Amino acid sequence: MTPSADLSPPRRPIFFPVVIATVFLTIIAMTGGFVLGERQRGNDRSTGGGVATLGPSDETSASPAFDPPGDWCPQETRLTSERTGGTSELWQVLKIYASDDVYWICQDRDGGLYYQGKTGGRDAPLIEGENGLFLTGVVRVGEDSYRVEDQKGNIFEVSTKRFRLIRASGKVETASAEVAG
C-alpha cells in the first residue's frame, strides 16, 4: 500500500522550543520589572516620595531626603512663590520682629532662599502687594545674616539682631530685631 496523498507531513516536536522561549521571555520580563522598580524607588527617595502640598503633611518617611530647617513659611508666601513660578514648599530659616513689622527668610528644598516682609503690625494679615513684599534671590552674608535687593534697587538686610533697609536713594532705615519664638 502506498501512502495517501492527502496525509499531512509528520509533525515536528515543538515542546522544547516553546519552553525555552518562555524561560527567556520570563527572564527578560523579570529583569525589566526589577530595573523599573529600582528606578521608581530612586525617584521616590530623591523627591521625598510625596506630592507637593501647601500645608504640613502628617506623613513622614523613615529616611527623609530633606530635613526642613523650620516651620512652614506663611501660606501667602508659599502661594506667591507658586504664582511666580517657584515652589510652594518653603520653610522658615529665620523669622524676626522689627518694630511692629515681621520679616521671614524662607528656604526651599533645593537650598534657595526667599525674603518675605510684612508691615502694619504683627497680627495683621499678610496681603502680598499691600503690606507684604516677597523677593527671590536672597544671599546669606553671615551665619545668621541675609541680604536681597528688590527691582527698584532697595537693599534689605535681615539678621537675628537687626533689620536694615538701604533705599536706592541712599537713605538707611534700621530697626533692632527680636527673633520670633
mmCIF file with all atom_site columns, C-alpha atoms in Angstrom:
data_model
loop_
_atom_site.group_PDB
_atom_site.id
_atom_site.type_symbol
_atom_site.label_atom_id
_atom_site.label_alt_id
_atom_site.label_comp_id
_atom_site.label_asym_id
_atom_site.label_entity_id
_atom_site.label_seq_id
_atom_site.pdbx_PDB_ins_code
_atom_site.Cartn_x
_atom_site.Cartn_y
_atom_site.Cartn_z
_atom_site.occupancy
_atom_site.B_iso_or_equiv
_atom_site.pdbx_formal_charge
_atom_site.auth_seq_id
_atom_site.auth_comp_id
_atom_site.auth_asym_id
_atom_site.auth_atom_id
_atom_site.pdbx_PDB_model_num
ATOM 1   C CA . MET A 1 1   ? 0.000  0.000   0.000  1.00 0.00 ? 1   MET A CA 1
ATOM 2   C CA . THR A 1 2   ? 1.241  3.399   -0.936 1.00 0.00 ? 2   THR A CA 1
ATOM 3   C CA . PRO A 1 3   ? 0.848  6.402   1.277  1.00 0.00 ? 3   PRO A CA 1
ATOM 4   C CA . SER A 1 4   ? -2.099 8.565   0.538  1.00 0.00 ? 4   SER A CA 1
ATOM 5   C CA . ALA A 1 5   ? -1.511 11.971  -0.932 1.00 0.00 ? 5   ALA A CA 1
ATOM 6   C CA . ASP A 1 6   ? -3.846 13.696  1.495  1.00 0.00 ? 6   ASP A CA 1
ATOM 7   C CA . LEU A 1 7   ? -1.954 12.799  4.653  1.00 0.00 ? 7   LEU A CA 1
ATOM 8   C CA . SER A 1 8   ? -0.168 15.665  6.397  1.00 0.00 ? 8   SER A CA 1
ATOM 9   C CA . PRO A 1 9   ? 3.586  15.564  6.817  1.00 0.00 ? 9   PRO A CA 1
ATOM 10  C CA . PRO A 1 10  ? 4.900  14.323  10.145 1.00 0.00 ? 10  PRO A CA 1
ATOM 11  C CA . ARG A 1 11  ? 4.793  16.934  12.981 1.00 0.00 ? 11  ARG A CA 1
ATOM 12  C CA . ARG A 1 12  ? 7.998  18.316  14.399 1.00 0.00 ? 12  ARG A CA 1
ATOM 13  C CA . PRO A 1 13  ? 8.235  18.368  18.180 1.00 0.00 ? 13  PRO A CA 1
ATOM 14  C CA . ILE A 1 14  ? 7.724  21.968  19.444 1.00 0.00 ? 14  ILE A CA 1
ATOM 15  C CA . PHE A 1 15  ? 7.502  21.388  23.179 1.00 0.00 ? 15  PHE A CA 1
ATOM 16  C CA . PHE A 1 16  ? 11.182 22.115  23.954 1.00 0.00 ? 16  PHE A CA 1
ATOM 17  C CA . PRO A 1 17  ? 11.475 25.275  21.805 1.00 0.00 ? 17  PRO A CA 1
ATOM 18  C CA . VAL A 1 18  ? 8.308  26.703  23.437 1.00 0.00 ? 18  VAL A CA 1
ATOM 19  C CA . VAL A 1 19  ? 9.646  26.001  26.944 1.00 0.00 ? 19  VAL A CA 1
ATOM 20  C CA . ILE A 1 20  ? 12.994 27.591  26.142 1.00 0.00 ? 20  ILE A CA 1
ATOM 21  C CA . ALA A 1 21  ? 11.327 30.689  24.613 1.00 0.00 ? 21  ALA A CA 1
ATOM 22  C CA . THR A 1 22  ? 9.058  31.011  27.684 1.00 0.00 ? 22  THR A CA 1
ATOM 23  C CA . VAL A 1 23  ? 12.035 30.835  30.047 1.00 0.00 ? 23  VAL A CA 1
ATOM 24  C CA . PHE A 1 24  ? 13.926 33.532  28.113 1.00 0.00 ? 24  PHE A CA 1
ATOM 25  C CA . LEU A 1 25  ? 10.880 35.840  27.952 1.00 0.00 ? 25  LEU A CA 1
ATOM 26  C CA . THR A 1 26  ? 10.285 35.378  31.697 1.00 0.00 ? 26  THR A CA 1
ATOM 27  C CA . ILE A 1 27  ? 13.896 36.309  32.485 1.00 0.00 ? 27  ILE A CA 1
ATOM 28  C CA . ILE A 1 28  ? 13.679 39.415  30.270 1.00 0.00 ? 28  ILE A CA 1
ATOM 29  C CA . ALA A 1 29  ? 10.382 40.491  31.885 1.00 0.00 ? 29  ALA A CA 1
ATOM 30  C CA . MET A 1 30  ? 11.712 39.967  35.432 1.00 0.00 ? 30  MET A CA 1
ATOM 31  C CA . THR A 1 31  ? 14.872 41.981  34.657 1.00 0.00 ? 31  THR A CA 1
ATOM 32  C CA . GLY A 1 32  ? 12.857 44.834  33.156 1.00 0.00 ? 32  GLY A CA 1
ATOM 33  C CA . GLY A 1 33  ? 10.487 44.887  36.132 1.00 0.00 ? 33  GLY A CA 1
ATOM 34  C CA . PHE A 1 34  ? 13.376 44.930  38.585 1.00 0.00 ? 34  PHE A CA 1
ATOM 35  C CA . VAL A 1 35  ? 15.105 47.818  36.770 1.00 0.00 ? 35  VAL A CA 1
ATOM 36  C CA . LEU A 1 36  ? 11.888 49.883  36.604 1.00 0.00 ? 36  LEU A CA 1
ATOM 37  C CA . GLY A 1 37  ? 11.163 49.193  40.274 1.00 0.00 ? 37  GLY A CA 1
ATOM 38  C CA . GLU A 1 38  ? 14.624 50.342  41.331 1.00 0.00 ? 38  GLU A CA 1
ATOM 39  C CA . ARG A 1 39  ? 14.303 53.477  39.205 1.00 0.00 ? 39  ARG A CA 1
ATOM 40  C CA . GLN A 1 40  ? 10.937 54.289  40.832 1.00 0.00 ? 40  GLN A CA 1
ATOM 41  C CA . ARG A 1 41  ? 12.347 53.686  44.297 1.00 0.00 ? 41  ARG A CA 1
ATOM 42  C CA . GLY A 1 42  ? 15.256 56.045  43.490 1.00 0.00 ? 42  GLY A CA 1
ATOM 43  C CA . ASN A 1 43  ? 12.829 58.753  42.281 1.00 0.00 ? 43  ASN A CA 1
ATOM 44  C CA . ASP A 1 44  ? 10.748 58.433  45.450 1.00 0.00 ? 44  ASP A CA 1
ATOM 45  C CA . ARG A 1 45  ? 13.852 58.934  47.588 1.00 0.00 ? 45  ARG A CA 1
ATOM 46  C CA . SER A 1 46  ? 15.058 61.989  45.686 1.00 0.00 ? 46  SER A CA 1
ATOM 47  C CA . THR A 1 47  ? 11.675 63.741  45.676 1.00 0.00 ? 47  THR A CA 1
ATOM 48  C CA . GLY A 1 48  ? 10.678 62.888  49.215 1.00 0.00 ? 48  GLY A CA 1
ATOM 49  C CA . GLY A 1 49  ? 8.183  60.321  47.965 1.00 0.00 ? 49  GLY A CA 1
ATOM 50  C CA . GLY A 1 50  ? 5.188  62.623  48.011 1.00 0.00 ? 50  GLY A CA 1
ATOM 51  C CA . VAL A 1 51  ? 3.214  65.283  46.230 1.00 0.00 ? 51  VAL A CA 1
ATOM 52  C CA . ALA A 1 52  ? 3.831  68.951  46.976 1.00 0.00 ? 52  ALA A CA 1
ATOM 53  C CA . THR A 1 53  ? 1.150  70.447  49.193 1.00 0.00 ? 53  THR A CA 1
ATOM 54  C CA . LEU A 1 54  ? 0.523  73.850  50.694 1.00 0.00 ? 54  LEU A CA 1
ATOM 55  C CA . GLY A 1 55  ? 0.206  72.585  54.235 1.00 0.00 ? 55  GLY A CA 1
ATOM 56  C CA . PRO A 1 56  ? 2.138  70.424  56.637 1.00 0.00 ? 56  PRO A CA 1
ATOM 57  C CA . SER A 1 57  ? 1.882  66.727  55.989 1.00 0.00 ? 57  SER A CA 1
ATOM 58  C CA . ASP A 1 58  ? 1.141  64.093  58.605 1.00 0.00 ? 58  ASP A CA 1
ATOM 59  C CA . GLU A 1 59  ? 3.116  61.550  56.609 1.00 0.00 ? 59  GLU A CA 1
ATOM 60  C CA . THR A 1 60  ? 6.805  61.122  57.345 1.00 0.00 ? 60  THR A CA 1
ATOM 61  C CA . SER A 1 61  ? 9.206  58.766  55.670 1.00 0.00 ? 61  SER A CA 1
ATOM 62  C CA . ALA A 1 62  ? 11.636 56.551  57.538 1.00 0.00 ? 62  ALA A CA 1
ATOM 63  C CA . SER A 1 63  ? 14.629 58.250  55.918 1.00 0.00 ? 63  SER A CA 1
ATOM 64  C CA . PRO A 1 64  ? 13.679 61.688  54.556 1.00 0.00 ? 64  PRO A CA 1
ATOM 65  C CA . ALA A 1 65  ? 15.745 63.026  51.678 1.00 0.00 ? 65  ALA A CA 1
ATOM 66  C CA . PHE A 1 66  ? 15.316 66.558  53.042 1.00 0.00 ? 66  PHE A CA 1
ATOM 67  C CA . ASP A 1 67  ? 15.224 67.832  56.607 1.00 0.00 ? 67  ASP A CA 1
ATOM 68  C CA . PRO A 1 68  ? 13.195 71.087  56.721 1.00 0.00 ? 68  PRO A CA 1
ATOM 69  C CA . PRO A 1 69  ? 15.051 73.868  58.561 1.00 0.00 ? 69  PRO A CA 1
ATOM 70  C CA . GLY A 1 70  ? 11.948 75.052  60.447 1.00 0.00 ? 70  GLY A CA 1
ATOM 71  C CA . ASP A 1 71  ? 8.213  75.632  60.333 1.00 0.00 ? 71  ASP A CA 1
ATOM 72  C CA . TRP A 1 72  ? 6.355  76.408  57.130 1.00 0.00 ? 72  TRP A CA 1
ATOM 73  C CA . CYS A 1 73  ? 6.607  79.974  55.874 1.00 0.00 ? 73  CYS A CA 1
ATOM 74  C CA . PRO A 1 74  ? 3.259  81.798  55.755 1.00 0.00 ? 74  PRO A CA 1
ATOM 75  C CA . GLN A 1 75  ? 0.756  80.348  53.313 1.00 0.00 ? 75  GLN A CA 1
ATOM 76  C CA . GLU A 1 76  ? 0.511  83.659  51.429 1.00 0.00 ? 76  GLU A CA 1
ATOM 77  C CA . THR A 1 77  ? 4.293  83.477  50.880 1.00 0.00 ? 77  THR A CA 1
ATOM 78  C CA . ARG A 1 78  ? 4.069  79.934  49.553 1.00 0.00 ? 78  ARG A CA 1
ATOM 79  C CA . LEU A 1 79  ? 1.164  80.834  47.271 1.00 0.00 ? 79  LEU A CA 1
ATOM 80  C CA . THR A 1 80  ? 3.033  83.883  45.960 1.00 0.00 ? 80  THR A CA 1
ATOM 81  C CA . SER A 1 81  ? 6.103  81.759  45.279 1.00 0.00 ? 81  SER A CA 1
ATOM 82  C CA . GLU A 1 82  ? 3.999  79.247  43.378 1.00 0.00 ? 82  GLU A CA 1
ATOM 83  C CA . ARG A 1 83  ? 2.228  82.005  41.388 1.00 0.00 ? 83  ARG A CA 1
ATOM 84  C CA . THR A 1 84  ? 5.598  83.428  40.337 1.00 0.00 ? 84  THR A CA 1
ATOM 85  C CA . GLY A 1 85  ? 6.899  80.073  39.103 1.00 0.00 ? 85  GLY A CA 1
ATOM 86  C CA . GLY A 1 86  ? 8.583  78.867  42.284 1.00 0.00 ? 86  GLY A CA 1
ATOM 87  C CA . THR A 1 87  ? 7.751  76.133  44.720 1.00 0.00 ? 87  THR A CA 1
ATOM 88  C CA . SER A 1 88  ? 5.084  76.197  47.388 1.00 0.00 ? 88  SER A CA 1
ATOM 89  C CA . GLU A 1 89  ? 7.358  74.231  49.720 1.00 0.00 ? 89  GLU A CA 1
ATOM 90  C CA . LEU A 1 90  ? 9.074  76.996  51.714 1.00 0.00 ? 90  LEU A CA 1
ATOM 91  C CA . TRP A 1 91  ? 10.301 76.633  55.285 1.00 0.00 ? 91  TRP A CA 1
ATOM 92  C CA . GLN A 1 92  ? 11.374 79.283  57.779 1.00 0.00 ? 92  GLN A CA 1
ATOM 93  C CA . VAL A 1 93  ? 15.084 79.750  58.248 1.00 0.00 ? 93  VAL A CA 1
ATOM 94  C CA . LEU A 1 94  ? 14.617 82.988  60.204 1.00 0.00 ? 94  LEU A CA 1
ATOM 95  C CA . LYS A 1 95  ? 11.637 84.978  61.433 1.00 0.00 ? 95  LYS A CA 1
ATOM 96  C CA . ILE A 1 96  ? 12.151 88.304  63.186 1.00 0.00 ? 96  ILE A CA 1
ATOM 97  C CA . TYR A 1 97  ? 10.086 91.128  64.566 1.00 0.00 ? 97  TYR A CA 1
ATOM 98  C CA . ALA A 1 98  ? 11.475 94.622  63.983 1.00 0.00 ? 98  ALA A CA 1
ATOM 99  C CA . SER A 1 99  ? 9.299  97.392  65.404 1.00 0.00 ? 99  SER A CA 1
ATOM 100 C CA . ASP A 1 100 ? 5.789  96.248  64.533 1.00 0.00 ? 100 ASP A CA 1
ATOM 101 C CA . ASP A 1 101 ? 6.810  94.519  61.307 1.00 0.00 ? 101 ASP A CA 1
ATOM 102 C CA . VAL A 1 102 ? 7.598  90.856  60.597 1.00 0.00 ? 102 VAL A CA 1
ATOM 103 C CA . TYR A 1 103 ? 10.315 89.508  58.297 1.00 0.00 ? 103 TYR A CA 1
ATOM 104 C CA . TRP A 1 104 ? 10.960 85.957  57.157 1.00 0.00 ? 104 TRP A CA 1
ATOM 105 C CA . ILE A 1 105 ? 13.809 84.263  55.378 1.00 0.00 ? 105 ILE A CA 1
ATOM 106 C CA . CYS A 1 106 ? 12.499 81.078  53.783 1.00 0.00 ? 106 CYS A CA 1
ATOM 107 C CA . GLN A 1 107 ? 14.252 78.157  52.134 1.00 0.00 ? 107 GLN A CA 1
ATOM 108 C CA . ASP A 1 108 ? 13.101 75.679  49.523 1.00 0.00 ? 108 ASP A CA 1
ATOM 109 C CA . ARG A 1 109 ? 14.081 72.028  49.222 1.00 0.00 ? 109 ARG A CA 1
ATOM 110 C CA . ASP A 1 110 ? 16.993 72.903  46.912 1.00 0.00 ? 110 ASP A CA 1
ATOM 111 C CA . GLY A 1 111 ? 18.504 75.469  49.305 1.00 0.00 ? 111 GLY A CA 1
ATOM 112 C CA . GLY A 1 112 ? 17.160 78.570  47.515 1.00 0.00 ? 112 GLY A CA 1
ATOM 113 C CA . LEU A 1 113 ? 16.460 81.498  49.857 1.00 0.00 ? 113 LEU A CA 1
ATOM 114 C CA . TYR A 1 114 ? 13.484 83.881  49.782 1.00 0.00 ? 114 TYR A CA 1
ATOM 115 C CA . TYR A 1 115 ? 12.511 87.071  51.622 1.00 0.00 ? 115 TYR A CA 1
ATOM 116 C CA . GLN A 1 116 ? 9.037  87.928  52.910 1.00 0.00 ? 116 GLN A CA 1
ATOM 117 C CA . GLY A 1 117 ? 8.328  91.200  54.678 1.00 0.00 ? 117 GLY A CA 1
ATOM 118 C CA . LYS A 1 118 ? 5.069  92.308  56.286 1.00 0.00 ? 118 LYS A CA 1
ATOM 119 C CA . THR A 1 119 ? 4.270  95.764  57.660 1.00 0.00 ? 119 THR A CA 1
ATOM 120 C CA . GLY A 1 120 ? 1.283  97.051  59.585 1.00 0.00 ? 120 GLY A CA 1
ATOM 121 C CA . GLY A 1 121 ? 1.518  95.048  62.784 1.00 0.00 ? 121 GLY A CA 1
ATOM 122 C CA . ARG A 1 122 ? 2.478  91.569  63.898 1.00 0.00 ? 122 ARG A CA 1
ATOM 123 C CA . ASP A 1 123 ? -1.112 90.325  63.894 1.00 0.00 ? 123 ASP A CA 1
ATOM 124 C CA . ALA A 1 124 ? -2.161 91.987  60.630 1.00 0.00 ? 124 ALA A CA 1
ATOM 125 C CA . PRO A 1 125 ? -2.951 89.554  57.810 1.00 0.00 ? 125 PRO A CA 1
ATOM 126 C CA . LEU A 1 126 ? -0.258 89.245  55.159 1.00 0.00 ? 126 LEU A CA 1
ATOM 127 C CA . ILE A 1 127 ? -1.551 90.555  51.827 1.00 0.00 ? 127 ILE A CA 1
ATOM 128 C CA . GLU A 1 128 ? 1.044  90.440  49.075 1.00 0.00 ? 128 GLU A CA 1
ATOM 129 C CA . GLY A 1 129 ? 1.262  93.739  47.220 1.00 0.00 ? 129 GLY A CA 1
ATOM 130 C CA . GLU A 1 130 ? -0.437 95.699  50.015 1.00 0.00 ? 130 GLU A CA 1
ATOM 131 C CA . ASN A 1 131 ? 1.509  95.141  53.224 1.00 0.00 ? 131 ASN A CA 1
ATOM 132 C CA . GLY A 1 132 ? 3.711  92.267  52.016 1.00 0.00 ? 132 GLY A CA 1
ATOM 133 C CA . LEU A 1 133 ? 6.795  92.069  49.845 1.00 0.00 ? 133 LEU A CA 1
ATOM 134 C CA . PHE A 1 134 ? 8.090  88.737  48.507 1.00 0.00 ? 134 PHE A CA 1
ATOM 135 C CA . LEU A 1 135 ? 11.574 88.600  46.943 1.00 0.00 ? 135 LEU A CA 1
ATOM 136 C CA . THR A 1 136 ? 13.720 85.840  45.491 1.00 0.00 ? 136 THR A CA 1
ATOM 137 C CA . GLY A 1 137 ? 17.494 85.740  45.199 1.00 0.00 ? 137 GLY A CA 1
ATOM 138 C CA . VAL A 1 138 ? 18.354 86.126  48.878 1.00 0.00 ? 138 VAL A CA 1
ATOM 139 C CA . VAL A 1 139 ? 22.048 85.714  49.686 1.00 0.00 ? 139 VAL A CA 1
ATOM 140 C CA . ARG A 1 140 ? 23.435 84.556  53.014 1.00 0.00 ? 140 ARG A CA 1
ATOM 141 C CA . VAL A 1 141 ? 26.120 87.056  54.117 1.00 0.00 ? 141 VAL A CA 1
ATOM 142 C CA . GLY A 1 142 ? 26.920 85.628  57.523 1.00 0.00 ? 142 GLY A CA 1
ATOM 143 C CA . GLU A 1 143 ? 25.928 82.829  59.819 1.00 0.00 ? 143 GLU A CA 1
ATOM 144 C CA . ASP A 1 144 ? 22.606 84.499  60.591 1.00 0.00 ? 144 ASP A CA 1
ATOM 145 C CA . SER A 1 145 ? 22.504 87.432  58.141 1.00 0.00 ? 145 SER A CA 1
ATOM 146 C CA . TYR A 1 146 ? 20.779 87.661  54.778 1.00 0.00 ? 146 TYR A CA 1
ATOM 147 C CA . ARG A 1 147 ? 20.645 90.272  52.027 1.00 0.00 ? 147 ARG A CA 1
ATOM 148 C CA . VAL A 1 148 ? 18.395 90.814  49.000 1.00 0.00 ? 148 VAL A CA 1
ATOM 149 C CA . GLU A 1 149 ? 17.813 93.613  46.511 1.00 0.00 ? 149 GLU A CA 1
ATOM 150 C CA . ASP A 1 150 ? 14.427 94.450  45.015 1.00 0.00 ? 150 ASP A CA 1
ATOM 151 C CA . GLN A 1 151 ? 13.733 95.574  41.452 1.00 0.00 ? 151 GLN A CA 1
ATOM 152 C CA . LYS A 1 152 ? 13.900 99.255  42.496 1.00 0.00 ? 152 LYS A CA 1
ATOM 153 C CA . GLY A 1 153 ? 17.426 98.938  43.901 1.00 0.00 ? 153 GLY A CA 1
ATOM 154 C CA . ASN A 1 154 ? 16.430 98.894  47.590 1.00 0.00 ? 154 ASN A CA 1
ATOM 155 C CA . ILE A 1 155 ? 18.535 96.517  49.686 1.00 0.00 ? 155 ILE A CA 1
ATOM 156 C CA . PHE A 1 156 ? 17.031 94.567  52.584 1.00 0.00 ? 156 PHE A CA 1
ATOM 157 C CA . GLU A 1 157 ? 19.310 93.102  55.262 1.00 0.00 ? 157 GLU A CA 1
ATOM 158 C CA . VAL A 1 158 ? 17.821 90.708  57.793 1.00 0.00 ? 158 VAL A CA 1
ATOM 159 C CA . SER A 1 159 ? 19.645 89.167  60.748 1.00 0.00 ? 159 SER A CA 1
ATOM 160 C CA . THR A 1 160 ? 18.882 87.909  64.232 1.00 0.00 ? 160 THR A CA 1
ATOM 161 C CA . LYS A 1 161 ? 19.942 91.313  65.612 1.00 0.00 ? 161 LYS A CA 1
ATOM 162 C CA . ARG A 1 162 ? 18.537 93.874  63.169 1.00 0.00 ? 162 ARG A CA 1
ATOM 163 C CA . PHE A 1 163 ? 16.553 94.748  60.093 1.00 0.00 ? 163 PHE A CA 1
ATOM 164 C CA . ARG A 1 164 ? 18.112 97.271  57.744 1.00 0.00 ? 164 ARG A CA 1
ATOM 165 C CA . LEU A 1 165 ? 16.690 98.851  54.602 1.00 0.00 ? 165 LEU A CA 1
ATOM 166 C CA . ILE A 1 166 ? 19.100 100.718 52.349 1.00 0.00 ? 166 ILE A CA 1
ATOM 167 C CA . ARG A 1 167 ? 16.958 102.645 49.910 1.00 0.00 ? 167 ARG A CA 1
ATOM 168 C CA . ALA A 1 168 ? 18.113 103.276 46.360 1.00 0.00 ? 168 ALA A CA 1
ATOM 169 C CA . SER A 1 169 ? 18.116 106.986 47.250 1.00 0.00 ? 169 SER A CA 1
ATOM 170 C CA . GLY A 1 170 ? 20.787 106.321 49.901 1.00 0.00 ? 170 GLY A CA 1
ATOM 171 C CA . LYS A 1 171 ? 18.517 106.705 52.931 1.00 0.00 ? 171 LYS A CA 1
ATOM 172 C CA . VAL A 1 172 ? 19.097 103.971 55.526 1.00 0.00 ? 172 VAL A CA 1
ATOM 173 C CA . GLU A 1 173 ? 16.451 102.684 57.947 1.00 0.00 ? 173 GLU A CA 1
ATOM 174 C CA . THR A 1 174 ? 17.495 100.393 60.788 1.00 0.00 ? 174 THR A CA 1
ATOM 175 C CA . ALA A 1 175 ? 15.492 98.649  63.488 1.00 0.00 ? 175 ALA A CA 1
ATOM 176 C CA . SER A 1 176 ? 16.651 96.236  66.150 1.00 0.00 ? 176 SER A CA 1
ATOM 177 C CA . ALA A 1 177 ? 15.274 92.756  65.743 1.00 0.00 ? 177 ALA A CA 1
ATOM 178 C CA . GLU A 1 178 ? 13.778 90.157  68.031 1.00 0.00 ? 178 GLU A CA 1
ATOM 179 C CA . VAL A 1 179 ? 13.844 86.557  66.852 1.00 0.00 ? 179 VAL A CA 1
ATOM 180 C CA . ALA A 1 180 ? 10.327 85.139  66.784 1.00 0.00 ? 180 ALA A CA 1
ATOM 181 C CA . GLY A 1 181 ? 9.899  82.132  69.014 1.00 0.00 ? 181 GLY A CA 1
#
